[in-house]
């Protein structure tokens, strides 16, 4: 299993340029304003995911967007034991 925290996924121009190898496209299925941050909900290969982005994001519910993951923050777990394989 793969794990990544919502704050390690971003739609900013800087993140998209810095993490070019981990950019993916998706559709916003949920939008939650938290003041200075926004939670964007989306699906990737049938899995529900969340990104925590700056409140100035242009993304809105139903939009097709690009996001980038900081791959150095990805954690891989054994599905059976739930132990960390790598991080």
C-alpha positions as semicolon CSV with decimal commas, in nm:
position;residue;x (nm);y (nm);z (nm)
1;X;0,000;0,000;0,000
2;X;0,109;0,353;-0,070
3;X;0,057;0,640;0,171
4;X;0,106;1,012;0,134
5;X;-0,023;1,296;0,350
6;X;-0,264;1,550;0,195
7;X;-0,018;1,835;0,261
8;X;0,240;1,658;0,039
9;X;0,013;1,689;-0,266
10;X;-0,018;2,033;-0,422
11;X;-0,159;2,219;-0,721
12;X;0,067;2,526;-0,701
13;X;0,272;2,626;-1,003
14;X;0,589;2,576;-0,796
15;X;0,491;2,220;-0,695
16;X;0,398;2,129;-1,052
17;X;0,738;2,253;-1,175
18;X;0,940;2,107;-0,885
19;X;0,779;1,761;-0,893
20;X;0,735;1,717;-1,271
21;X;0,781;1,340;-1,246
22;X;0,482;1,300;-1,015
23;X;0,223;1,525;-1,181
24;X;-0,115;1,367;-1,247
25;X;-0,457;1,484;-1,366
26;X;-0,781;1,430;-1,181
27;X;-1,126;1,577;-1,125
28;X;-1,222;1,758;-0,803
29;X;-1,505;1,560;-0,638
30;X;-1,514;1,766;-0,317
31;X;-1,400;2,108;-0,196
32;X;-1,372;2,215;0,168
33;X;-1,250;2,565;0,261
34;X;-1,064;2,567;0,595
35;X;-0,963;2,932;0,607
36;X;-0,605;2,953;0,481
37;X;-0,622;2,604;0,328
38;X;-0,855;2,402;0,109
39;X;-0,908;2,028;0,111
40;X;-0,954;1,899;-0,242
41;X;-1,109;1,554;-0,273
42;X;-1,051;1,344;-0,585
43;X;-1,010;0,987;-0,707
44;X;-0,707;0,809;-0,852
45;X;-0,755;0,460;-0,996
46;X;-1,067;0,409;-0,786
47;X;-0,911;0,529;-0,460
48;X;-1,043;0,840;-0,283
49;X;-0,767;1,087;-0,198
50;X;-0,729;1,432;-0,045
51;X;-0,491;1,721;-0,112
52;X;-0,443;2,012;0,128
53;X;-0,368;2,321;-0,082
54;X;-0,350;2,697;-0,038
55;X;-0,688;2,872;-0,020
56;X;-0,590;3,079;-0,326
57;X;-0,620;2,768;-0,544
58;X;-0,828;2,824;-0,858
59;X;-0,961;2,466;-0,828
60;X;-1,333;2,424;-0,766
61;X;-1,576;2,135;-0,742
62;X;-1,600;1,954;-1,076
63;X;-1,280;2,104;-1,221
64;X;-1,020;1,893;-1,397
65;X;-0,690;1,979;-1,232
66;X;-0,325;1,881;-1,216
67;X;-0,162;1,787;-0,887
68;X;0,194;1,695;-0,794
69;X;0,314;1,465;-0,517
70;X;0,635;1,517;-0,327
71;X;0,759;1,162;-0,390
72;X;1,016;1,193;-0,113
73;X;0,721;1,194;0,130
74;X;0,562;0,870;0,003
75;X;0,543;0,577;0,245
76;X;0,502;0,215;0,132
77;X;0,336;-0,033;0,368
78;X;0,294;-0,410;0,367
79;X;-0,080;-0,470;0,321
80;X;-0,078;-0,779;0,544
81;X;0,130;-0,654;0,840
82;X;0,076;-0,280;0,790
83;X;0,448;-0,236;0,863
84;X;0,646;0,028;0,679
85;X;0,849;-0,112;0,389
86;X;1,006;0,218;0,288
87;X;0,955;0,589;0,340
